């Protein structure tokens, strides 16, 4: 009888170990699922960050291109103003000033977008740090 008890005890121990391993496997699967979710989120955040950087770069290049055109227009307008007198000169100057103000407004708007992108980037970096923290916590 003692041997049977030992065998039953051993069986119960093995069953308990199986239950423990099943529980650990379930926890690891949940952890793995969360890690994949965090990885997916991190890639999405990175994609959004890169997209934001690309858009900001494009806007900056457009502003630079506009600025180049303005420099040319100012040089050109000086020559034109020397030739044209009276109201035509004033109209040309007003148009050039209006153009300058519009470009200044575009530069201002672009700076706002750059600042917003930097703020978003800061928030994204905080979110990425939080994801790394969660990942470390899950791996312990």
Coordinates of N, CA and C in Angstrom, one line a residue:
X1 N 0.8 -1.2 0.0 CA 0.0 0.0 0.0 C 0.9 1.3 0.0
X2 N 2.0 1.1 0.7 CA 2.9 2.3 0.8 C 3.4 2.7 -0.6
X3 N 3.7 1.7 -1.4 CA 4.2 2.0 -2.8 C 3.1 2.7 -3.6
X4 N 1.9 2.2 -3.5 CA 0.8 2.9 -4.2 C 0.6 4.3 -3.7
X5 N 0.7 4.5 -2.4 CA 0.6 5.9 -1.9 C 1.8 6.8 -2.5
X6 N 2.9 6.2 -2.5 CA 4.1 6.9 -3.1 C 3.9 7.2 -4.5
X7 N 3.3 6.3 -5.3 CA 3.0 6.5 -6.7 C 2.0 7.6 -6.8
X8 N 0.9 7.5 -6.1 CA -0.2 8.5 -6.1 C 0.4 9.9 -5.7
X9 N 1.2 9.9 -4.7 CA 1.8 11.2 -4.3 C 2.7 11.7 -5.4
X10 N 3.4 10.9 -6.1 CA 4.2 11.3 -7.2 C 3.4 11.8 -8.3
X11 N 2.3 11.1 -8.6 CA 1.3 11.5 -9.7 C 0.8 12.9 -9.3
X12 N 0.3 13.1 -8.1 CA -0.2 14.4 -7.7 C 0.8 15.5 -7.8
X13 N 2.1 15.1 -7.5 CA 3.1 16.1 -7.6 C 3.3 16.5 -9.1
X14 N 3.3 15.4 -9.9 CA 3.5 15.7 -11.3 C 2.4 16.5 -11.9
X15 N 1.1 16.2 -11.5 CA 0.0 16.9 -11.9 C 0.0 18.4 -11.5
X16 N 0.5 18.6 -10.3 CA 0.6 20.0 -9.8 C 1.7 20.7 -10.6
X17 N 2.8 20.0 -10.9 CA 3.8 20.6 -11.7 C 3.3 20.9 -13.1
X18 N 2.4 20.0 -13.7 CA 1.8 20.3 -15.0 C 0.9 21.5 -14.9
X19 N 0.1 21.6 -13.8 CA -0.7 22.8 -13.7 C 0.1 24.1 -13.6
X20 N 1.2 24.0 -12.8 CA 2.1 25.2 -12.7 C 2.7 25.5 -14.1
X21 N 3.1 24.5 -14.8 CA 3.7 24.8 -16.1 C 2.6 25.4 -17.1
X22 N 1.4 24.8 -17.0 CA 0.3 25.3 -17.8 C 0.0 26.8 -17.5
X23 N 0.0 27.1 -16.2 CA -0.2 28.5 -15.8 C 0.9 29.4 -16.3
X24 N 2.1 28.9 -16.2 CA 3.3 29.7 -16.6 C 3.2 29.9 -18.2
X25 N 2.8 28.9 -18.9 CA 2.7 29.0 -20.3 C 1.6 30.0 -20.7
X26 N 0.5 30.0 -20.0 CA -0.6 31.0 -20.2 C -0.1 32.4 -19.9
X27 N 0.7 32.5 -18.8 CA 1.2 33.8 -18.5 C 2.2 34.3 -19.6
X28 N 3.0 33.4 -20.0 CA 4.0 33.7 -21.0 C 3.3 34.1 -22.4
X29 N 2.3 33.4 -22.7 CA 1.5 33.7 -23.9 C 0.9 35.1 -23.8
X30 N 0.4 35.4 -22.6 CA -0.2 36.8 -22.4 C 0.9 37.8 -22.5
X31 N 2.0 37.5 -21.9 CA 3.2 38.4 -22.0 C 3.7 38.6 -23.4
X32 N 3.7 37.5 -24.2 CA 4.2 37.5 -25.6 C 3.2 38.4 -26.4
X33 N 1.9 38.2 -26.1 CA 0.9 38.9 -26.8 C 1.0 40.4 -26.5
X34 N 1.3 40.8 -25.3 CA 1.5 42.2 -24.9 C 2.8 42.7 -25.5
X35 N 3.8 41.9 -25.6 CA 5.0 42.4 -26.2 C 4.8 42.6 -27.7
X36 N 4.1 41.7 -28.4 CA 3.8 42.0 -29.8 C 3.0 43.2 -30.0
X37 N 2.0 43.4 -29.1 CA 1.2 44.6 -29.1 C 2.1 45.9 -28.9
X38 N 2.9 45.8 -27.9 CA 3.8 46.9 -27.7 C 4.8 47.2 -28.8
X39 N 5.3 46.1 -29.4 CA 6.1 46.2 -30.6 C 5.4 46.9 -31.8
X40 N 4.2 46.4 -32.0 CA 3.3 47.0 -33.0 C 3.1 48.5 -32.8
X41 N 2.7 48.8 -31.6 CA 2.5 50.2 -31.2 C 3.8 51.0 -31.4
X42 N 4.9 50.4 -31.0 CA 6.2 51.1 -31.2 C 6.5 51.4 -32.6
X43 N 6.2 50.4 -33.5 CA 6.4 50.6 -34.9 C 5.5 51.7 -35.5
X44 N 4.2 51.7 -35.0 CA 3.3 52.7 -35.4 C 3.7 54.1 -35.0
X45 N 4.2 54.2 -33.7 CA 4.7 55.5 -33.2 C 5.9 55.9 -34.0
X46 N 6.8 55.0 -34.3 CA 8.0 55.3 -35.1 C 7.6 55.8 -36.5
X47 N 6.6 55.1 -37.1 CA 6.1 55.4 -38.4 C 5.5 56.9 -38.4
X48 N 4.7 57.1 -37.4 CA 4.1 58.5 -37.2 C 5.2 59.5 -37.1
X49 N 6.2 59.2 -36.2 CA 7.3 60.1 -36.0 C 8.1 60.4 -37.3
X50 N 8.4 59.4 -38.1 CA 9.1 59.5 -39.4 C 8.2 60.3 -40.4
X51 N 6.9 60.0 -40.4 CA 6.0 60.7 -41.3 C 6.0 62.2 -40.9
X52 N 5.9 62.5 -39.6 CA 5.9 63.9 -39.1 C 7.2 64.6 -39.5
X53 N 8.4 63.9 -39.3 CA 9.7 64.4 -39.7 C 9.7 64.7 -41.2
X54 N 9.2 63.8 -42.1 CA 9.2 64.0 -43.5 C 8.3 65.2 -43.9
X55 N 7.1 65.3 -43.3 CA 6.3 66.4 -43.6 C 6.9 67.7 -43.2
X56 N 7.5 67.7 -42.0 CA 8.2 68.9 -41.6 C 9.3 69.3 -42.5
X57 N 10.1 68.3 -42.9 CA 11.2 68.5 -43.9 C 10.7 69.1 -45.2
X58 N 9.6 68.5 -45.7 CA 9.0 69.0 -46.9 C 8.6 70.5 -46.8
X59 N 7.9 70.8 -45.7 CA 7.5 72.2 -45.5 C 8.7 73.1 -45.4
X60 N 9.7 72.7 -44.7 CA 10.9 73.5 -44.6 C 11.5 73.7 -46.0
X61 N 11.6 72.7 -46.8 CA 12.2 72.8 -48.1 C 11.3 73.8 -49.0
X62 N 10.0 73.7 -48.8 CA 9.1 74.6 -49.5 C 9.4 76.1 -49.1
X63 N 9.5 76.3 -47.8 CA 9.8 77.6 -47.3 C 11.2 78.1 -47.9
X64 N 12.2 77.2 -47.9 CA 13.4 77.6 -48.5 C 13.3 78.0 -49.9
X65 N 12.5 77.2 -50.7 CA 12.3 77.5 -52.1 C 11.6 78.8 -52.3
X66 N 10.6 79.1 -51.4 CA 9.9 80.3 -51.5 C 10.8 81.5 -51.2
X67 N 11.6 81.3 -50.2 CA 12.6 82.3 -49.8 C 13.5 82.6 -51.0
X68 N 14.0 81.6 -51.7 CA 14.9 81.8 -52.8 C 14.2 82.7 -53.9
X69 N 12.9 82.4 -54.1 CA 12.1 83.1 -55.1 C 11.9 84.6 -54.6
X70 N 11.7 84.8 -53.3 CA 11.6 86.1 -52.8 C 12.8 86.9 -53.0
X71 N 14.0 86.4 -52.8 CA 15.2 87.1 -53.0 C 15.3 87.5 -54.5
X72 N 15.0 86.6 -55.3 CA 15.0 86.9 -56.7 C 14.0 88.0 -57.1
X73 N 12.8 87.9 -56.5 CA 11.8 88.8 -56.7 C 12.2 90.2 -56.2
X74 N 12.9 90.3 -55.1 CA 13.3 91.6 -54.5 C 14.3 92.2 -55.5
X75 N 15.3 91.4 -56.0 CA 16.2 92.0 -56.9 C 15.6 92.4 -58.2
X76 N 14.7 91.6 -58.7 CA 14.0 91.9 -59.9 C 13.1 93.1 -59.7
X77 N 12.4 93.1 -58.5 CA 11.5 94.3 -58.3 C 12.2 95.6 -58.2
X78 N 13.5 95.6 -57.7 CA 14.3 96.8 -57.6 C 14.5 97.3 -59.0
X79 N 14.9 96.5 -59.9 CA 15.1 96.9 -61.3 C 13.8 97.4 -61.9
X80 N 12.7 96.7 -61.7 CA 11.5 97.1 -62.2 C 11.0 98.5 -61.7
X81 N 11.2 98.7 -60.4 CA 10.9 99.9 -59.7 C 11.7 101.1 -60.3
X82 N 12.9 100.8 -60.6 CA 13.8 101.9 -61.3 C 13.2 102.3 -62.6
X83 N 12.6 101.3 -63.3 CA 12.1 101.6 -64.7 C 10.7 102.2 -64.6
X84 N 9.9 101.7 -63.8 CA 8.5 102.1 -63.7 C 8.4 103.2 -62.7
X85 N 7.6 104.2 -63.0 CA 7.4 105.4 -62.1 C 5.9 105.5 -61.7
X86 N 5.6 106.3 -60.7 CA 4.3 106.6 -60.3 C 3.5 105.4 -59.7
X87 N 2.3 105.3 -60.1 CA 1.4 104.4 -59.5 C 1.8 102.9 -59.8
X88 N 2.3 102.7 -60.9 CA 2.8 101.4 -61.3 C 3.9 100.9 -60.3
X89 N 4.7 101.8 -59.9 CA 5.8 101.5 -58.9 C 5.2 101.2 -57.6
X90 N 4.2 102.0 -57.2 CA 3.5 101.7 -55.9 C 2.8 100.4 -55.9
X91 N 2.1 100.1 -57.0 CA 1.4 98.9 -57.1 C 2.3 97.7 -57.0
X92 N 3.4 97.8 -57.7 CA 4.4 96.7 -57.7 C 4.9 96.5 -56.3
X93 N 5.3 97.6 -55.6 CA 5.8 97.6 -54.3 C 4.7 96.9 -53.3
X94 N 3.5 97.3 -53.5 CA 2.4 96.8 -52.7 C 2.3 95.3 -52.9
X95 N 2.3 94.9 -54.2 CA 2.2 93.4 -54.5 C 3.4 92.7 -53.9
X96 N 4.6 93.3 -54.0 CA 5.8 92.6 -53.4 C 5.7 92.5 -51.9
X97 N 5.2 93.6 -51.3 CA 5.0 93.6 -49.8 C 3.9 92.6 -49.4
X98 N 2.9 92.5 -50.2 CA 1.8 91.5 -49.9 C 2.4 90.1 -50.0
X99 N 3.2 89.9 -51.0 CA 3.9 88.6 -51.2 C 4.8 88.3 -50.0
X100 N 5.6 89.3 -49.6 CA 6.4 89.1 -48.4 C 5.6 88.7 -47.2
X101 N 4.5 89.4 -47.0 CA 3.7 89.1 -45.8 C 3.1 87.7 -45.9
X102 N 2.7 87.3 -47.1 CA 2.2 86.0 -47.2 C 3.2 84.9 -46.9
X103 N 4.4 85.2 -47.4 CA 5.5 84.2 -47.1 C 5.9 84.2 -45.6
X104 N 5.9 85.4 -45.0 CA 6.1 85.5 -43.5 C 5.0 84.7 -42.8
X105 N 3.8 84.8 -43.3 CA 2.7 84.0 -42.7 C 3.0 82.5 -42.8
X106 N 3.4 82.1 -44.0 CA 3.7 80.7 -44.3 C 4.9 80.2 -43.4
X107 N 5.9 81.1 -43.2 CA 7.0 80.7 -42.4 C 6.5 80.6 -40.9
X108 N 5.7 81.5 -40.5 CA 5.2 81.4 -39.1 C 4.4 80.1 -38.9
X109 N 3.5 79.8 -39.9 CA 2.7 78.6 -39.8 C 3.6 77.4 -39.8
X110 N 4.6 77.4 -40.6 CA 5.5 76.2 -40.6 C 6.3 76.1 -39.3
X111 N 6.7 77.2 -38.7 CA 7.3 77.1 -37.4 C 6.3 76.6 -36.3
X112 N 5.1 76.9 -36.4 CA 4.1 76.4 -35.5 C 4.0 74.9 -35.7
X113 N 4.0 74.4 -37.0 CA 3.9 73.0 -37.3 C 5.1 72.3 -36.7
X114 N 6.3 72.9 -36.9 CA 7.6 72.3 -36.4 C 7.5 72.2 -34.9
X115 N 7.0 73.2 -34.2 CA 6.9 73.2 -32.7 C 5.9 72.1 -32.3
X116 N 4.8 72.0 -33.0 CA 3.8 71.0 -32.7 C 4.4 69.6 -32.9
X117 N 5.2 69.4 -34.0 CA 5.8 68.1 -34.3 C 6.8 67.8 -33.2
X118 N 7.6 68.8 -32.7 CA 8.5 68.6 -31.6 C 7.8 68.2 -30.3
X119 N 6.6 68.8 -30.0 CA 5.8 68.4 -28.9 C 5.3 67.0 -29.0
X120 N 4.8 66.7 -30.2 CA 4.4 65.3 -30.5 C 5.5 64.4 -30.3
X121 N 6.7 64.7 -30.9 CA 7.8 63.9 -30.8 C 8.2 63.6 -29.3
X122 N 8.1 64.6 -28.5 CA 8.4 64.5 -27.0 C 7.4 63.5 -26.4
X123 N 6.1 63.7 -26.7 CA 5.1 62.8 -26.2 C 5.3 61.3 -26.7
X124 N 5.7 61.2 -28.0 CA 6.0 59.9 -28.5 C 7.2 59.3 -27.8
X125 N 8.2 60.0 -27.5 CA 9.4 59.5 -26.8 C 9.0 59.1 -25.4
X126 N 8.1 59.8 -24.7 CA 7.6 59.4 -23.4 C 6.8 58.1 -23.5
X127 N 6.0 58.0 -24.6 CA 5.2 56.7 -24.8 C 6.1 55.6 -25.1
X128 N 7.2 55.8 -25.9 CA 8.1 54.7 -26.2 C 8.9 54.3 -24.9
X129 N 9.2 55.3 -24.0 CA 9.9 54.9 -22.8 C 8.9 54.1 -21.9
X130 N 7.7 54.5 -21.9 CA 6.7 53.7 -21.1 C 6.6 52.3 -21.6
X131 N 6.6 52.1 -23.0 CA 6.5 50.8 -23.6 C 7.7 50.0 -23.2
X132 N 8.9 50.6 -23.2 CA 10.1 49.9 -22.8 C 10.0 49.5 -21.3
X133 N 9.4 50.3 -20.5 CA 9.3 50.0 -19.1 C 8.3 48.8 -18.9
X134 N 7.2 48.8 -19.6 CA 6.3 47.7 -19.5 C 6.9 46.4 -20.0
X135 N 7.7 46.5 -21.1 CA 8.4 45.3 -21.6 C 9.4 44.8 -20.5
X136 N 10.1 45.6 -19.9 CA 11.1 45.2 -18.9 C 10.3 44.6 -17.7
X137 N 9.2 45.2 -17.3 CA 8.4 44.7 -16.2 C 7.8 43.3 -16.6
X138 N 7.4 43.1 -17.8 CA 6.9 41.8 -18.2 C 8.0 40.7 -18.3
X139 N 9.2 41.1 -18.6 CA 10.2 40.1 -18.7 C 10.8 39.7 -17.4
X140 N 10.5 40.3 -16.3 CA 11.0 40.0 -15.0 C 10.3 38.7 -14.5

